[in-house]
mmCIF file of C-alpha atoms in Angstrom:
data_model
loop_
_atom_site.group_PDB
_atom_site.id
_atom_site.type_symbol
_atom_site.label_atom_id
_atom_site.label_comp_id
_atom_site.label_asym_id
_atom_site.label_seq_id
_atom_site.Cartn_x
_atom_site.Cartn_y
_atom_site.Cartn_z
ATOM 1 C CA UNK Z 1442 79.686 131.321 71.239
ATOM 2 C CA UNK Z 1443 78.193 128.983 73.815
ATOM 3 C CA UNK Z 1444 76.328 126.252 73.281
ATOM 4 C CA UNK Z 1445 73.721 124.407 75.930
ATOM 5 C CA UNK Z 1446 72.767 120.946 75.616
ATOM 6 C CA UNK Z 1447 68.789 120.508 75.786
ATOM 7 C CA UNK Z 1448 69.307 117.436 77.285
ATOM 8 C CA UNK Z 1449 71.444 117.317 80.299
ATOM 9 C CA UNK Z 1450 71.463 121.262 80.033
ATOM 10 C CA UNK Z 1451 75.634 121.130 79.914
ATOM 11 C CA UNK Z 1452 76.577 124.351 78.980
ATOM 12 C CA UNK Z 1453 79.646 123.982 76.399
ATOM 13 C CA UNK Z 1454 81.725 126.905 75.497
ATOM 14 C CA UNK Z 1455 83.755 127.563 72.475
ATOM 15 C CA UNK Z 1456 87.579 128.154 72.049
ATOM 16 C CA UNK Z 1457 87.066 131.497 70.287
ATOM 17 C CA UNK Z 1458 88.795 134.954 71.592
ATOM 18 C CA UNK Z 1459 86.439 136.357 74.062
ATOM 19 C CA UNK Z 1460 84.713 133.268 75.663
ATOM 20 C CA UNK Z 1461 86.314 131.986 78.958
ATOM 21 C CA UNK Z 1462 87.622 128.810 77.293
ATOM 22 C CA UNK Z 1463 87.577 125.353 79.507
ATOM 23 C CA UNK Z 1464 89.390 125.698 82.614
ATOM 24 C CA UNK Z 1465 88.802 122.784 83.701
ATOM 25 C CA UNK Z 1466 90.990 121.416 86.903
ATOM 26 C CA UNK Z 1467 92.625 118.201 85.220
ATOM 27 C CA UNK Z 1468 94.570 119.088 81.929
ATOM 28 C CA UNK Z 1469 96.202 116.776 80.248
ATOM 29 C CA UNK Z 1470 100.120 117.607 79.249
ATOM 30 C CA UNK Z 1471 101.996 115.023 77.131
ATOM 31 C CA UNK Z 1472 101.325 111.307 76.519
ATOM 32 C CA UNK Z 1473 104.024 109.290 75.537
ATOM 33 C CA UNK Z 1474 104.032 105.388 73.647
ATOM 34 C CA UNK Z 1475 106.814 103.485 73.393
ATOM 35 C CA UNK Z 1476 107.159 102.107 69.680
ATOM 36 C CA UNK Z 1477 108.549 99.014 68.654
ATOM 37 C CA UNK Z 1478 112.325 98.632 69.321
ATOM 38 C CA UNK Z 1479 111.316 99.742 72.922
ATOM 39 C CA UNK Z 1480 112.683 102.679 75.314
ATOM 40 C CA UNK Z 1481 115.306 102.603 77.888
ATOM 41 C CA UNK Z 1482 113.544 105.769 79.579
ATOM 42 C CA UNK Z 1483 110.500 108.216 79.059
ATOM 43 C CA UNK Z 1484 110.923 111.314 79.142
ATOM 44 C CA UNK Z 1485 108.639 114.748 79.765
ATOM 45 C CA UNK Z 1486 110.549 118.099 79.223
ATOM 46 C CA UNK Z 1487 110.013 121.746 79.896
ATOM 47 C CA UNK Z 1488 106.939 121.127 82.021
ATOM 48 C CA UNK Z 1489 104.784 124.538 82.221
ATOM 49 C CA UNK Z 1490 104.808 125.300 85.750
ATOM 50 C CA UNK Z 1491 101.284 127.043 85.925
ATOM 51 C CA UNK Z 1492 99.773 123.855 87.386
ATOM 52 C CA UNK Z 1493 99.512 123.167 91.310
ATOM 53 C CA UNK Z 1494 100.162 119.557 91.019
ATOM 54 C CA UNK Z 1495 100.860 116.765 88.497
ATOM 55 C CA UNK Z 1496 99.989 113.349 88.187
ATOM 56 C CA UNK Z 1497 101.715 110.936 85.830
ATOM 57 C CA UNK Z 1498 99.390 107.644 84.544
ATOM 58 C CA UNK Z 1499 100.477 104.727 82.360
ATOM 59 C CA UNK Z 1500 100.656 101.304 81.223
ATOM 60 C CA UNK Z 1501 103.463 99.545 81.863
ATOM 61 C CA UNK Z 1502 106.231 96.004 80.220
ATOM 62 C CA UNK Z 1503 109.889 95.566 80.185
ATOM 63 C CA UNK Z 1504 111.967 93.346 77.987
ATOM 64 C CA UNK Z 1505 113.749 91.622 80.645
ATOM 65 C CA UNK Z 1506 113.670 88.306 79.225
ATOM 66 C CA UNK Z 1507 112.227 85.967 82.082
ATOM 67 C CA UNK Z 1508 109.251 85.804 84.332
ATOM 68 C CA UNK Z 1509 107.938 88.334 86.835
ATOM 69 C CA UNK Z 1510 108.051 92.141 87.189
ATOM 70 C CA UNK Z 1511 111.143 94.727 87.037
ATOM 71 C CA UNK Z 1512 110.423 97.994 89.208
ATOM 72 C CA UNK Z 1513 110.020 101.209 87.114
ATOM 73 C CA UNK Z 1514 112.003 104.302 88.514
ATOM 74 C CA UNK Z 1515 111.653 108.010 88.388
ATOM 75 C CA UNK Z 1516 113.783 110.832 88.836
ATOM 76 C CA UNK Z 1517 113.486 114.971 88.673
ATOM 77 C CA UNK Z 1518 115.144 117.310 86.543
ATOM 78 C CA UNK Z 1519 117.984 115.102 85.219
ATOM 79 C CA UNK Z 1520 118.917 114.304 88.941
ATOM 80 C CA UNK Z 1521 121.259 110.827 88.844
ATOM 81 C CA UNK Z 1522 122.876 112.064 92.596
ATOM 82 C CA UNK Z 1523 121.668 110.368 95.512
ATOM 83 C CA UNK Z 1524 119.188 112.692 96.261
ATOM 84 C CA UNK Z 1525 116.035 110.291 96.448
ATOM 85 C CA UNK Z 1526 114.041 108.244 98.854
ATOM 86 C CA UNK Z 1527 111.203 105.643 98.788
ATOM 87 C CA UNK Z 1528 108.851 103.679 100.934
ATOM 88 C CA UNK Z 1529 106.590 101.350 100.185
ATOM 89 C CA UNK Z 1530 103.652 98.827 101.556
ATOM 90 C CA UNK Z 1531 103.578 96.033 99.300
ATOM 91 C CA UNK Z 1532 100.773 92.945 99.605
ATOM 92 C CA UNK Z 1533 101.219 89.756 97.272
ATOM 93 C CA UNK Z 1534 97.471 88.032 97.906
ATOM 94 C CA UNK Z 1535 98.185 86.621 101.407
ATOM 95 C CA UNK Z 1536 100.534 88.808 103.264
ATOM 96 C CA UNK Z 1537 101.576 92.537 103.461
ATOM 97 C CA UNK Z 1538 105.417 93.771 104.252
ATOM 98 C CA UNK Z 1539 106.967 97.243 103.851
ATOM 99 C CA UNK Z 1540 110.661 98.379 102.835
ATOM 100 C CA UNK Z 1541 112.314 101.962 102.144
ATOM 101 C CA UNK Z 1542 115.224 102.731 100.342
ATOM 102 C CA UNK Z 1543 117.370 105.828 101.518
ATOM 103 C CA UNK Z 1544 119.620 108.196 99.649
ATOM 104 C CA UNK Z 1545 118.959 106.328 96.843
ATOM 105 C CA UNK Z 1546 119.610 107.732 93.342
ATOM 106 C CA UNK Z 1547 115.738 107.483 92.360
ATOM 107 C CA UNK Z 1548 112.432 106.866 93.526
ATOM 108 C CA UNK Z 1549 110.602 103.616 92.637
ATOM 109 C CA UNK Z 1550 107.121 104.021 91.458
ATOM 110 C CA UNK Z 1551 105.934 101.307 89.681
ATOM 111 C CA UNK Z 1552 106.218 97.720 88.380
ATOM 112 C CA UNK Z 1553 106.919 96.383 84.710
ATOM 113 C CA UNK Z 1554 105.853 92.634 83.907
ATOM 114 C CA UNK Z 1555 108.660 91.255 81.999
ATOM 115 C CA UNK Z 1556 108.825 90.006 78.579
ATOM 116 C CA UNK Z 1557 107.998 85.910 79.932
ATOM 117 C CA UNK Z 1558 105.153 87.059 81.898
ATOM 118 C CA UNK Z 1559 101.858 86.669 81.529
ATOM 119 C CA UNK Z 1560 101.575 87.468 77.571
ATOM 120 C CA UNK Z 1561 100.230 91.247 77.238
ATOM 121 C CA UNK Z 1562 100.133 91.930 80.877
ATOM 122 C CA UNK Z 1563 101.064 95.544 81.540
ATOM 123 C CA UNK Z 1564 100.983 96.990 84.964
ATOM 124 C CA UNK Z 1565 99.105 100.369 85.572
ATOM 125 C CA UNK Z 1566 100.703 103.241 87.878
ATOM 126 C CA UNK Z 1567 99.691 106.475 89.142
ATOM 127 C CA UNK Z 1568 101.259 109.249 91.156
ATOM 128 C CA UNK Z 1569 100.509 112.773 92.112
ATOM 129 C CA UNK Z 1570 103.544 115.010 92.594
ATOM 130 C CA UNK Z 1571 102.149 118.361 94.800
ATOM 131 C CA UNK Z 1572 103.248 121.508 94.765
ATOM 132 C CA UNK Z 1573 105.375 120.306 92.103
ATOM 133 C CA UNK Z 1574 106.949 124.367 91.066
ATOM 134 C CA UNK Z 1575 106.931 124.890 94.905
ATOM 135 C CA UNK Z 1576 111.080 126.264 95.543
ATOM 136 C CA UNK Z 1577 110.982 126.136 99.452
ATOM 137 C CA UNK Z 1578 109.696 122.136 100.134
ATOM 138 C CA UNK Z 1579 111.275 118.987 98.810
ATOM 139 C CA UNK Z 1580 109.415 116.960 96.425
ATOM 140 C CA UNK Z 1581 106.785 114.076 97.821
ATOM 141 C CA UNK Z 1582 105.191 111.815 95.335
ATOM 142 C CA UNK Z 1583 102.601 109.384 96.330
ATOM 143 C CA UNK Z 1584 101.682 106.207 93.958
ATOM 144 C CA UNK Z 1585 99.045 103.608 93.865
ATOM 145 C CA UNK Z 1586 100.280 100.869 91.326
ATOM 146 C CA UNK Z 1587 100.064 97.298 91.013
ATOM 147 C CA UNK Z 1588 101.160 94.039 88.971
ATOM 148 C CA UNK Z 1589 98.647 90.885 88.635
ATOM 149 C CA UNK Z 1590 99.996 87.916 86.576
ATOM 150 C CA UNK Z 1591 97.382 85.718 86.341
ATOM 151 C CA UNK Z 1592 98.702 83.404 89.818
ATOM 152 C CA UNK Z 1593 101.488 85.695 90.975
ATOM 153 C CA UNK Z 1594 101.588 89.820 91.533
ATOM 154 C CA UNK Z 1595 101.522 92.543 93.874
ATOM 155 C CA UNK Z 1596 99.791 95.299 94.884
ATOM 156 C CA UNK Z 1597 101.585 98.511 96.233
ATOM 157 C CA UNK Z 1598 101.153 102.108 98.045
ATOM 158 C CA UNK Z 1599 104.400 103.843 97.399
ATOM 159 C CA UNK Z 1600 105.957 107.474 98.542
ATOM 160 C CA UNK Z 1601 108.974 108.766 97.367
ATOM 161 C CA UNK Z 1602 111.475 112.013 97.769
ATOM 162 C CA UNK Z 1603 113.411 114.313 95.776
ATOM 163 C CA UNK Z 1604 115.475 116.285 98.195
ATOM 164 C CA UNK Z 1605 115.723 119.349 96.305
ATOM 165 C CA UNK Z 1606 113.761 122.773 96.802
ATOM 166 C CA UNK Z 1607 114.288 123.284 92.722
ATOM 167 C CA UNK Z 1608 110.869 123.339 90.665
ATOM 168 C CA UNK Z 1609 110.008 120.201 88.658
ATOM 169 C CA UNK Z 1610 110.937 121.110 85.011
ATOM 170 C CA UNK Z 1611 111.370 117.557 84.100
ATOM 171 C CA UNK Z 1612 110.446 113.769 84.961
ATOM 172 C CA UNK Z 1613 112.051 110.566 83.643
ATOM 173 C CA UNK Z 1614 111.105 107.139 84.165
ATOM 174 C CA UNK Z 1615 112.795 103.982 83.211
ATOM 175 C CA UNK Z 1616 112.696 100.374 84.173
ATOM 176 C CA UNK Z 1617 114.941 98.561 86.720
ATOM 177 C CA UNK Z 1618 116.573 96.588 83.698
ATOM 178 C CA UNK Z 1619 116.637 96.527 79.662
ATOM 179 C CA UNK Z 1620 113.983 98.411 77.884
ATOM 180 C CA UNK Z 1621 110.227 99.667 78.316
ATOM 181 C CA UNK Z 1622 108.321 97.556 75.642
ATOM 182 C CA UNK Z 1623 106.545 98.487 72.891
ATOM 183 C CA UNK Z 1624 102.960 99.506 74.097
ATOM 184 C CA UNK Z 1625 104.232 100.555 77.268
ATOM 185 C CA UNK Z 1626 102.421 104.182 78.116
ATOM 186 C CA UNK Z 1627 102.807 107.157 79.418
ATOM 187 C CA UNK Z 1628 100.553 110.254 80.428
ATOM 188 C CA UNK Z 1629 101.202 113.544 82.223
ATOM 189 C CA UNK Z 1630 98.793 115.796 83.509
ATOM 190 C CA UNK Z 1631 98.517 119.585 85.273
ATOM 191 C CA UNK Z 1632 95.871 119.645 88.089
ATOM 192 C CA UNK Z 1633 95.258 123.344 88.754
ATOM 193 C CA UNK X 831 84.974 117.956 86.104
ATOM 194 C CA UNK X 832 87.412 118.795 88.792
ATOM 195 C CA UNK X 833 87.373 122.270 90.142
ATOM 196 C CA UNK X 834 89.198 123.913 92.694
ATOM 197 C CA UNK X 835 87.000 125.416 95.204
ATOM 198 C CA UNK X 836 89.617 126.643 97.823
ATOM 199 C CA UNK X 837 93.224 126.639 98.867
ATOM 200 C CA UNK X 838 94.794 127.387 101.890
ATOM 201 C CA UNK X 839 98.653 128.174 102.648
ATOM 202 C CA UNK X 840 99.829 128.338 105.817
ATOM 203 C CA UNK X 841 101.770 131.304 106.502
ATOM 204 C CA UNK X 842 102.787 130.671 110.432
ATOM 205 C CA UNK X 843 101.414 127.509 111.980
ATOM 206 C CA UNK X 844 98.058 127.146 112.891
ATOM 207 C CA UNK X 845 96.694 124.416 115.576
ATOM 208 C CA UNK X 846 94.091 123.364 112.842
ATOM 209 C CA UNK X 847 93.038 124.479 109.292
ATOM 210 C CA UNK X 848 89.332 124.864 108.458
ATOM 211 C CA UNK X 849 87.569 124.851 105.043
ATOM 212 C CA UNK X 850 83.939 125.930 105.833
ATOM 213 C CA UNK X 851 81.166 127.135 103.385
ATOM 214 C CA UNK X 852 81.566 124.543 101.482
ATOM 215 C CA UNK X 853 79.450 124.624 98.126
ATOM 216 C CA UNK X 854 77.129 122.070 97.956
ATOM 217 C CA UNK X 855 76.633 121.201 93.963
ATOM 218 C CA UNK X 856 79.093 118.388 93.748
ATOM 219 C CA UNK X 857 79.199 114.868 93.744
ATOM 220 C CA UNK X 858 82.448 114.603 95.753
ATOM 221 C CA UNK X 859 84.944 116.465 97.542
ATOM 222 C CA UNK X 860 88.416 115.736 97.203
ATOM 223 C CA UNK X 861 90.926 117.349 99.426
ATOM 224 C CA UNK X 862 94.490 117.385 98.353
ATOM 225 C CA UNK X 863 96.931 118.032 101.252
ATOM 226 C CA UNK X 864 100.791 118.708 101.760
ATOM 227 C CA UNK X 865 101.744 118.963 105.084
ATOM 228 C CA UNK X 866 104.579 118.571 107.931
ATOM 229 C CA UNK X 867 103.950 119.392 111.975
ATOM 230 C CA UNK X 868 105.871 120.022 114.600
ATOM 231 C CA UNK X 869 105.350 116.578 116.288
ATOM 232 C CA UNK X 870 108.448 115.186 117.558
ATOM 233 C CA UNK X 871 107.596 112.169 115.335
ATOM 234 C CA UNK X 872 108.301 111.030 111.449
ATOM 235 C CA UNK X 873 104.602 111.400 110.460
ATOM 236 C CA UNK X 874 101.507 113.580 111.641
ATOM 237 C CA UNK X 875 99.001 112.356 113.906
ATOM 238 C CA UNK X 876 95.692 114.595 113.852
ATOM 239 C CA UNK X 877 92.566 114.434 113.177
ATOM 240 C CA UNK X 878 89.238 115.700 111.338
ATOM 241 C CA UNK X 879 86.299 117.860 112.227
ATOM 242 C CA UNK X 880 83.220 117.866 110.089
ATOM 243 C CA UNK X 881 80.540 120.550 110.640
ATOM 244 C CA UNK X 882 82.413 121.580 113.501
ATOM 245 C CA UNK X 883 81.981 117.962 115.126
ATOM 246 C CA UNK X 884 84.797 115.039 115.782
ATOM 247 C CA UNK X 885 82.086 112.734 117.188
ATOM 248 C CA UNK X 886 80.391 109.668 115.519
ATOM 249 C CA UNK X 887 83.725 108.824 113.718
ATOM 250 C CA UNK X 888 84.831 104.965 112.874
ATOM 251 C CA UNK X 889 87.856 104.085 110.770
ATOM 252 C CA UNK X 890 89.801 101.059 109.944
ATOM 253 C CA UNK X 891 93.534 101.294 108.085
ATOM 254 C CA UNK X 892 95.850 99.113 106.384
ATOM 255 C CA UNK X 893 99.670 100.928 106.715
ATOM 256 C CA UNK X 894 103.529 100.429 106.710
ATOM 257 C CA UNK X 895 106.298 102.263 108.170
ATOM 258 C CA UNK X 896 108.920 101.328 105.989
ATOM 259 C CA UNK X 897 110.132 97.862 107.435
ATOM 260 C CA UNK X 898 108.996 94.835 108.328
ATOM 261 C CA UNK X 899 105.116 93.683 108.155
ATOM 262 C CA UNK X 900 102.199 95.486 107.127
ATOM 263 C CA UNK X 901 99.794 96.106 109.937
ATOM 264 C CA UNK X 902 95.877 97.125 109.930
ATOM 265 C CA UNK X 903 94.611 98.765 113.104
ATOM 266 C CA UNK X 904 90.428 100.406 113.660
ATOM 267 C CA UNK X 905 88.884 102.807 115.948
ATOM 268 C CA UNK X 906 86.472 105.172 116.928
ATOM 269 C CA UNK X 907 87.675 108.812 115.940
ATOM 270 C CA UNK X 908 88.245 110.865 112.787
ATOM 271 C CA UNK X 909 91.795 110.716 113.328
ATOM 272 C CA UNK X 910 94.196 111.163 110.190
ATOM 273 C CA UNK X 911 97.536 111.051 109.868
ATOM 274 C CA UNK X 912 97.890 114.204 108.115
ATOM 275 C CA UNK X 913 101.678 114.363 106.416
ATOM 276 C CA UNK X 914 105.079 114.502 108.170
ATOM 277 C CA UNK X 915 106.453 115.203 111.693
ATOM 278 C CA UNK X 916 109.320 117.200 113.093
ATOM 279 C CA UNK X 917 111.930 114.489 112.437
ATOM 280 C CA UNK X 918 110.954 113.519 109.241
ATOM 281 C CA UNK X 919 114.062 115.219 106.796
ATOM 282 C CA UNK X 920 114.020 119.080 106.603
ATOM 283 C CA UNK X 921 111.607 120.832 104.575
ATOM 284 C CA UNK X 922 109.673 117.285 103.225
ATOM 285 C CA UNK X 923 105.814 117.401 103.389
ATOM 286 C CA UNK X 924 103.753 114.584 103.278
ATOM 287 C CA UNK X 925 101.049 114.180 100.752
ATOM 288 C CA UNK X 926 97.493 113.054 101.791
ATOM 289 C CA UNK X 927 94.546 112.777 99.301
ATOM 290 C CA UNK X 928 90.897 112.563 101.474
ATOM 291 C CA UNK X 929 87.815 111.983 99.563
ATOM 292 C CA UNK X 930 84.270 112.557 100.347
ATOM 293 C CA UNK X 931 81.911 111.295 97.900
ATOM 294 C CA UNK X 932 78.604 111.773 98.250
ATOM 295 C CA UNK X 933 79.243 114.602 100.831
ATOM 296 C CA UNK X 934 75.844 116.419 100.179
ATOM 297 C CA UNK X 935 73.975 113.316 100.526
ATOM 298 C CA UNK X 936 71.460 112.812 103.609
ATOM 299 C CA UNK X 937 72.900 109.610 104.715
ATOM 300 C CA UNK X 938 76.160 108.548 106.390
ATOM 301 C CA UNK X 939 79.183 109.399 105.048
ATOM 302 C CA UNK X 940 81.908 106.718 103.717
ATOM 303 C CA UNK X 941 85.508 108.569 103.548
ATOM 304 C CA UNK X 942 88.571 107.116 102.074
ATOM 305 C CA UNK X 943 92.130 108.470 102.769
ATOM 306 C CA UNK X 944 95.777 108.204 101.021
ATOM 307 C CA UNK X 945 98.239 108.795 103.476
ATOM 308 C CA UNK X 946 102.235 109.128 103.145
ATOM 309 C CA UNK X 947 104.773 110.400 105.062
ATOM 310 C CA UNK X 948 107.941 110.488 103.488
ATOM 311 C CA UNK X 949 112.245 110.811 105.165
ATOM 312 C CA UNK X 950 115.070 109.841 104.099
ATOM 313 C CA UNK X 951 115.192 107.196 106.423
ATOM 314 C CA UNK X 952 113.941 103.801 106.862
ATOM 315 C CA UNK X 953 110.945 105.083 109.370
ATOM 316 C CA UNK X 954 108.125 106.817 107.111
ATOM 317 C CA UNK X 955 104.371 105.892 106.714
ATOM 318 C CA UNK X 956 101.840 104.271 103.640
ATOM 319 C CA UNK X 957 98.484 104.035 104.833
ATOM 320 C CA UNK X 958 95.102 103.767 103.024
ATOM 321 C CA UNK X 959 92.140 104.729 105.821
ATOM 322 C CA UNK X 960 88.510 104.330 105.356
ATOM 323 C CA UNK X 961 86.315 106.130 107.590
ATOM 324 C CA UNK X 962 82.722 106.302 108.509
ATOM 325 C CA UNK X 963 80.858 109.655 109.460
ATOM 326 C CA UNK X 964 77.745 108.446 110.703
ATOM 327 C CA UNK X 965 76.011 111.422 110.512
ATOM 328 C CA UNK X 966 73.039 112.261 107.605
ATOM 329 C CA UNK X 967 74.017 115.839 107.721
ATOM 330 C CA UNK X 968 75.786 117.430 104.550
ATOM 331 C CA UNK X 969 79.390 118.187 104.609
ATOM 332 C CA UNK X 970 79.220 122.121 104.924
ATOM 333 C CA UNK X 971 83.278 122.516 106.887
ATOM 334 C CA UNK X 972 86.008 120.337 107.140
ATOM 335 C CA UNK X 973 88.564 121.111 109.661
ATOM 336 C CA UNK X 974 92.180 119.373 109.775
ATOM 337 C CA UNK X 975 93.656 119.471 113.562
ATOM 338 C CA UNK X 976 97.051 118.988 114.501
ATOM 339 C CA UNK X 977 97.651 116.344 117.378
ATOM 340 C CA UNK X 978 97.501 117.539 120.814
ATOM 341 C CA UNK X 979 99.208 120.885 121.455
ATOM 342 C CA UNK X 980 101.145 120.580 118.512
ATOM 343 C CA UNK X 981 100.895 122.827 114.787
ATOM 344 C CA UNK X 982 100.716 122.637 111.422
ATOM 345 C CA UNK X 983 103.677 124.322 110.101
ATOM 346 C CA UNK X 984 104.423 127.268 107.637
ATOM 347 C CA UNK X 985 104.205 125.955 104.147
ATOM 348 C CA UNK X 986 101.285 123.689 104.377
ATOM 349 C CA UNK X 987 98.945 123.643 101.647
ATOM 350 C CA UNK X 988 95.805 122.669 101.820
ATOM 351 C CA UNK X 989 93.580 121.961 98.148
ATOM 352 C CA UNK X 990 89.846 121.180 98.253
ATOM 353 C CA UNK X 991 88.228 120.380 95.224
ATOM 354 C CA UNK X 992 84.840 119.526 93.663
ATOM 355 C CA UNK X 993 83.820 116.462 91.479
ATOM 356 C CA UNK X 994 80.681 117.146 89.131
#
C-alpha cells in the first residue's frame, strides 16, 4: 500500500511484501554511544558489504585529564600492522600547515577535546570510505573534522590509507590516549 | 533523498570519462569519484567539461601536500585534481567528492570540490576547490579529463548522484 501526501504530493510507500520498499541511497547501519565509564575504542562489526561506500559521523571527548584535543584513530579489519597512512591540512584561525604520517599503524581522523576543555565541547568528524568491499584497490578515506574551544581549535581536511586489497568487514576507532567519554558518538552508514 | 543516477568503472583507461544525459529533477548533483592516472606525479591533475565546454571556468583552492605550509592558489579553468598519480603507492585511488547544487538552475553555477590524494609517503594532496561556471545553461554532461596525454586508469570509479 502506498500512500501520497496531498500536500507536497510525496509519494510514501509501505514496508509490506510486494511494494518496492525505500531504497533510498543513504542507509543508516549502526550508531554507537559511549555510556558512562567511557570506551577505550568503538567498534562496528560484520559490516554488510552490499553498499558502494560508507561514511562514519560522530560526536566526539576523551578523558585525558588536561586541556586541548587528543587525535581519534581508525583502523580496518582488526589491522594493528603498519599498514596505514595519513595526511592532513590543518588551519588553527590564523595560519594553515600540513603533515603526513607514513607506515603508520592507523589512520588519524579526527580530534577529541579533552576532559579540561571547554566543558561539553565535543568535536564532530566525518569520513567517506569508497569502494569500501572493493578487493583489487587499497582503502582511501577522506575526512572533514574539526575542534573549536571557545579561543583555541582547529580545523582539518584529512586522507588516510589502509594498504590492503581485503574488503572492509570492520572499523575501529579510538582516541590517541585514555578513554572516549561518555556522550561521545558514533554513526555508520551504507551509501549505495 | 540521495539516489544514484549512474556509475561508471573503468575497465582499460580512458583519456576522459563522461556522464551525459543527465536527469534534470534534482536539486544537486553530487559526484563521488575514486581515481588514480598514469601521471608521473603523486596526485592527478585534470580537468572538467560541462555540456561539452571547458570555457568560462574560475576557481580558487586552499590545499596541502603533506608538509610544511598550507597554500591557496586561483585561476581561470575547470581544472581538478582528480585522485592519485603514477607514483602515488600501488593500487591507492584518491577520493574526490564534486558537488553541483543548483545544477538545473538558469544562472551561474557555484561548484565545490573535496580533493585527496593519498601515498604512503610524505608527498600527497588535501585540497578544498570552489569553482565558478559562469554559464546560465543547465548541467546536462559532465566530463572528467585526464591531464595532457595522460589516462585514467583501470579501476576508476566514477558515482554521480542526485539530491531531491
Amino acid at each position: 500500500m502506498a500512500a501520497v501526501s496531498l500536500n507536497n504530493k510525496t509519494l510514501t510507500r509501505s514496508l509490506l511484501a510486494g511494494n518496492p520498499g525505500f531504497l533510498t541511497g543513504f542507509e543508516h547501519l549502526q550508531s554507537v554511544t559511549v555510556g558512562s565509564l567511557g570506551a577505550s575504542s568503538v567498534s562496528f562489526t560484520e559490516i554488510p558489504q552490499n553498499y558502494r561506500h560508507l561514511q562514519v559521523r560522530g560526536v566526539v571527548r576523551s578523558t585525558t585529564a588536561s586541556a586541548g584535543q587528543d587525535y581519534m584513530y581508525v583502523r580496518c579489519n582488526g589491522d594493528a600492522g603498519s599498514t596505514y597512512s595519513w595526511h592532513e591540512l590543518v588551519g588553527d584561525g590564523a595560519s594553515a600547515s600540513s603533515s603526513a604520517g607514513t607506515s603508520a599503524s592507523f589512520m588519524r581522523v579526527g580530534y577529541a577535546p579533552r576532559a579540561s576543555a571547554l566543558a561539553n565541547a565535543f568535536s564532530p568528524f566525518v569520513f567517506d570510505l569508497l569502494d569500501y568491499s572493493n578487493t583489487v584497490k587499497n582503502k582511501t578515506l577522506r575526512t572533514l573534522t574539526g575542534s573549536d574551544l571557545n579561543g583555541s581549535g582547529y580545523v582539518a581536511e584529512r586522507s588516510g590509507a589502509w594498504y590492503s586489497t581485503a574488503a572492509v568487514s570492520g572499523l575501529t576507532l579510538y582516541p590517541e590516549a585514555n578513554l572516549f567519554a561518555a556522550n561521545s558518538t558514533f554513526s555508520l552508514y551504507g551509501i549505495r | 533523498m540521495l539516489k544514484l543516477i549512474k556509475t561508471t568503472v573503468l575497465t582499460s583507461a580512458a583519456a576522459s570519462v563522461t556522464i551525459d544525459s543527465i536527469p534534470q529533477e534534482f536539486k544537486s548533483l553530487k559526484l563521488v569519484i575514486s581515481a588514480r592516472s598514469n601521471l608521473a606525479n603523486v596526485w592527478a591533475n585534470g580537468s572538467l567539461s560541462l555540456n561539452g565546454s571547458s570555457a568560462n571556468g574560475t576557481f580558487r583552492n586552499l590545499f596541502g601536500m603533506g608538509s610544511g605550509s598550507g597554500y591557496s592558489s586561483s585561476g581561470s579553468t575547470l581544472g581538478v585534481n582528480l585522485g592519485t598519480g603514477a607514483s602515488a603507492t600501488a593500487n591507492t585511488f584518491g577520493s574526490v567528492e564534486i558537488q553541483f547544487p543548483n545544477y538545473a538552475s538558469p544562472a551561474n553555477k557555484p561548484i565545490s570540490i573535496d580533493i585527496v590524494s593519498e601515498n604512503n609517503g610524505t608527498d600527497s594532496l588535501q585540497m578544498f576547490n570552489a569553482m565558478l561556471w559562469s554559464n546560465t545553461s543547465a548541467i546536462t554532461s559532465i566530463t572528467l579529463n585526464a591531464d595532457s596525454t595522460n589516462s585514467l586508469l583501470a579501476g576508476s570509479t566514477f558515482y554521480l548522484y542526485g539530491i531531491g
